[in-house]
């Protein structure tokens, strides 16, 4: 497959990959992956993803972002993000503004057990909009989480004047997704989509010219109990091809073009 694949949303800097990241990257390359757009969720990951970019400068494309749910380490209680979670991250955006390819993973997560109260949802909006402002100041696209908040997320993006956005693992209504398409946004889907029949209509309605591929590794693979890897991007590609009634080669070609359009700094890293 000449075009290869670009994994537009994965978490290569997390602990789950710490022991064998070299092998994971080798397997990804063997599967035809040309680049990993590696997002972060909390400030402790920022330096880690930069070090991986330095170690694999032709493959790992770093992003910085504070996720709407914090406390990802096993010993920490998860909580809805606050401005206090964002503040320690702010200097890093400036320090590495020339290295990062996007601001992400950022967004909204209104899942009831994370954000049961309006105060928490309002605070998430503040953190999200603050990071959208950072992206605009740096001239960068955004890599966006929108669980149980698809409409609110797209509304915020449009209100903030964001022109370049990826809505990863989008699970909102097709009508809401099409508002994002109208705004010029892209949507990406991980391997787990192939075990969720409810997404068929969504994938059918979003034009291929607005779709990218992702794995969201180490999560959202075919099997919930098995660590997902970037090599599994082929599963996303084949599923989208089946739903769209086109060849996997066509999906690989168009989604790679879309990724390069959305994340122009990939060109600095990857030789396609």
Short mmCIF file of C-alpha atoms in Angstrom, two decimals, residues 58-212:
data_model
loop_
_atom_site.label_atom_id
_atom_site.label_comp_id
_atom_site.label_asym_id
_atom_site.label_seq_id
_atom_site.Cartn_x
_atom_site.Cartn_y
_atom_site.Cartn_z
CA UNK A 58 10.88 10.16 11.59
CA UNK A 59 7.84 8.49 13.14
CA UNK A 60 6.48 9.93 16.43
CA UNK A 61 4.67 13.24 15.95
CA UNK A 62 4.09 14.86 19.39
CA UNK A 63 1.01 16.70 20.66
CA UNK A 64 0.36 18.36 24.02
CA UNK A 65 -3.03 18.48 25.70
CA UNK A 66 -4.85 18.22 29.01
CA UNK A 67 -7.69 15.70 28.81
CA UNK A 68 -11.14 16.48 30.30
CA UNK A 69 -10.74 13.53 32.72
CA UNK A 70 -7.67 13.63 34.96
CA UNK A 71 -6.05 11.20 37.39
CA UNK A 72 -5.20 8.44 34.94
CA UNK A 73 -2.56 6.74 37.10
CA UNK A 74 -3.89 3.71 39.04
CA UNK A 75 -3.26 5.30 42.42
CA UNK A 76 -5.11 8.52 41.57
CA UNK A 77 -8.84 9.09 41.70
CA UNK A 78 -10.17 10.18 38.31
CA UNK A 79 -11.83 13.57 38.28
CA UNK A 80 -13.26 16.10 35.89
CA UNK A 81 -10.51 18.50 34.78
CA UNK A 82 -10.04 21.88 36.46
CA UNK A 83 -8.03 24.97 35.59
CA UNK A 84 -5.59 23.86 38.30
CA UNK A 85 -4.81 20.80 36.18
CA UNK A 86 -4.07 23.01 33.17
CA UNK A 87 -1.88 25.62 34.84
CA UNK A 88 1.31 23.50 35.23
CA UNK A 89 1.09 22.62 31.53
CA UNK A 90 1.04 26.18 30.20
CA UNK A 91 4.84 26.79 30.11
CA UNK A 92 5.37 23.61 28.08
CA UNK A 93 3.20 24.80 25.20
CA UNK A 94 5.55 27.75 24.74
CA UNK A 95 8.74 25.78 25.38
CA UNK A 96 7.93 23.18 22.72
CA UNK A 97 5.75 25.25 20.39
CA UNK A 98 7.99 24.41 17.42
CA UNK A 99 8.02 20.66 18.10
CA UNK A 100 4.36 19.85 18.67
CA UNK A 101 2.03 19.20 15.72
CA UNK A 102 -1.29 19.80 17.49
CA UNK A 103 -2.93 20.63 20.78
CA UNK A 104 -4.50 17.44 22.08
CA UNK A 105 -5.98 15.40 23.55
CA UNK A 106 -8.39 18.09 24.70
CA UNK A 107 -12.16 18.31 24.78
CA UNK A 108 -15.27 17.60 26.81
CA UNK A 109 -16.41 14.48 28.66
CA UNK A 110 -19.88 14.81 30.11
CA UNK A 111 -20.17 11.15 31.10
CA UNK A 112 -22.37 11.32 34.25
CA UNK A 113 -19.89 9.69 36.64
CA UNK A 114 -17.13 12.16 35.61
CA UNK A 115 -19.18 15.35 35.34
CA UNK A 116 -22.52 14.95 37.13
CA UNK A 117 -22.86 18.64 38.00
CA UNK A 118 -23.10 21.76 35.85
CA UNK A 119 -20.15 23.29 37.75
CA UNK A 120 -17.88 20.48 36.53
CA UNK A 121 -19.12 20.79 32.96
CA UNK A 122 -18.59 24.57 33.07
CA UNK A 123 -15.03 24.07 34.34
CA UNK A 124 -14.35 21.58 31.54
CA UNK A 125 -15.52 24.18 29.06
CA UNK A 126 -13.08 26.73 30.53
CA UNK A 127 -10.15 24.30 30.24
CA UNK A 128 -11.17 23.30 26.73
CA UNK A 129 -11.60 26.85 25.49
CA UNK A 130 -8.30 27.91 27.09
CA UNK A 131 -6.52 25.20 25.11
CA UNK A 132 -8.38 26.15 21.94
CA UNK A 133 -6.99 29.65 22.45
CA UNK A 134 -3.49 28.22 22.81
CA UNK A 135 -3.92 26.32 19.55
CA UNK A 136 -5.01 29.48 17.78
CA UNK A 137 -2.07 31.45 19.20
CA UNK A 138 0.37 28.77 18.03
CA UNK A 139 -1.35 28.23 14.68
CA UNK A 140 -1.92 24.53 15.44
CA UNK A 141 -4.81 22.12 14.83
CA UNK A 142 -6.60 20.42 17.71
CA UNK A 143 -7.05 16.71 18.51
CA UNK A 144 -10.37 16.44 20.32
CA UNK A 145 -12.24 14.15 22.75
CA UNK A 146 -16.03 14.51 22.84
CA UNK A 147 -17.62 11.74 24.93
CA UNK A 148 -21.29 12.37 25.72
CA UNK A 149 -20.73 15.92 24.51
CA UNK A 150 -20.59 15.83 20.71
CA UNK A 151 -22.83 18.81 20.07
CA UNK A 152 -21.31 20.93 22.86
CA UNK A 153 -17.80 20.16 21.59
CA UNK A 154 -18.52 21.14 17.99
CA UNK A 155 -20.34 24.26 19.18
CA UNK A 156 -17.30 25.30 21.24
CA UNK A 157 -14.94 24.68 18.31
CA UNK A 158 -17.06 26.83 16.02
CA UNK A 159 -17.56 29.59 18.59
CA UNK A 160 -13.80 29.79 19.17
CA UNK A 161 -13.18 30.07 15.44
CA UNK A 162 -11.27 26.78 15.17
CA UNK A 163 -10.71 25.82 11.55
CA UNK A 164 -8.59 22.67 11.87
CA UNK A 165 -9.86 19.94 14.19
CA UNK A 166 -9.92 16.16 14.50
CA UNK A 167 -12.81 14.70 16.47
CA UNK A 168 -11.42 11.36 17.55
CA UNK A 169 -13.64 8.31 18.14
CA UNK A 170 -16.71 10.48 17.58
CA UNK A 171 -19.89 8.80 18.81
CA UNK A 172 -22.47 11.58 18.45
CA UNK A 173 -25.44 11.71 16.12
CA UNK A 174 -24.78 11.81 12.36
CA UNK A 175 -26.60 15.16 12.18
CA UNK A 176 -24.15 16.61 14.72
CA UNK A 177 -21.17 15.14 12.87
CA UNK A 178 -22.37 16.74 9.65
CA UNK A 179 -22.29 20.14 11.39
CA UNK A 180 -18.60 19.42 11.98
CA UNK A 181 -18.15 18.39 8.35
CA UNK A 182 -19.71 21.70 7.30
CA UNK A 183 -17.16 23.49 9.50
CA UNK A 184 -14.33 21.59 7.78
CA UNK A 185 -13.50 19.23 10.64
CA UNK A 186 -12.22 15.65 10.39
CA UNK A 187 -13.35 12.52 12.22
CA UNK A 188 -11.27 9.46 13.09
CA UNK A 189 -12.28 5.97 14.14
CA UNK A 190 -10.33 3.26 16.05
CA UNK A 191 -10.44 -0.54 15.57
CA UNK A 192 -13.18 -0.85 18.23
CA UNK A 193 -15.62 0.67 15.73
CA UNK A 194 -15.83 -2.71 14.02
CA UNK A 195 -17.55 -4.17 17.11
CA UNK A 196 -20.11 -1.34 17.33
CA UNK A 197 -22.87 -1.61 14.74
CA UNK A 198 -24.35 1.70 15.88
CA UNK A 199 -21.49 3.52 14.18
CA UNK A 200 -22.31 2.23 10.68
CA UNK A 201 -24.70 5.09 9.87
CA UNK A 202 -22.20 7.63 11.19
CA UNK A 203 -19.38 6.29 9.02
CA UNK A 204 -21.70 6.09 6.01
CA UNK A 205 -22.77 9.71 6.31
CA UNK A 206 -19.37 11.34 6.94
CA UNK A 207 -17.64 11.83 3.57
CA UNK A 208 -14.38 9.91 3.18
CA UNK A 209 -12.71 13.28 2.53
CA UNK A 210 -13.40 14.09 6.19
CA UNK A 211 -12.27 10.78 7.74
CA UNK A 212 -8.91 9.90 9.29
#
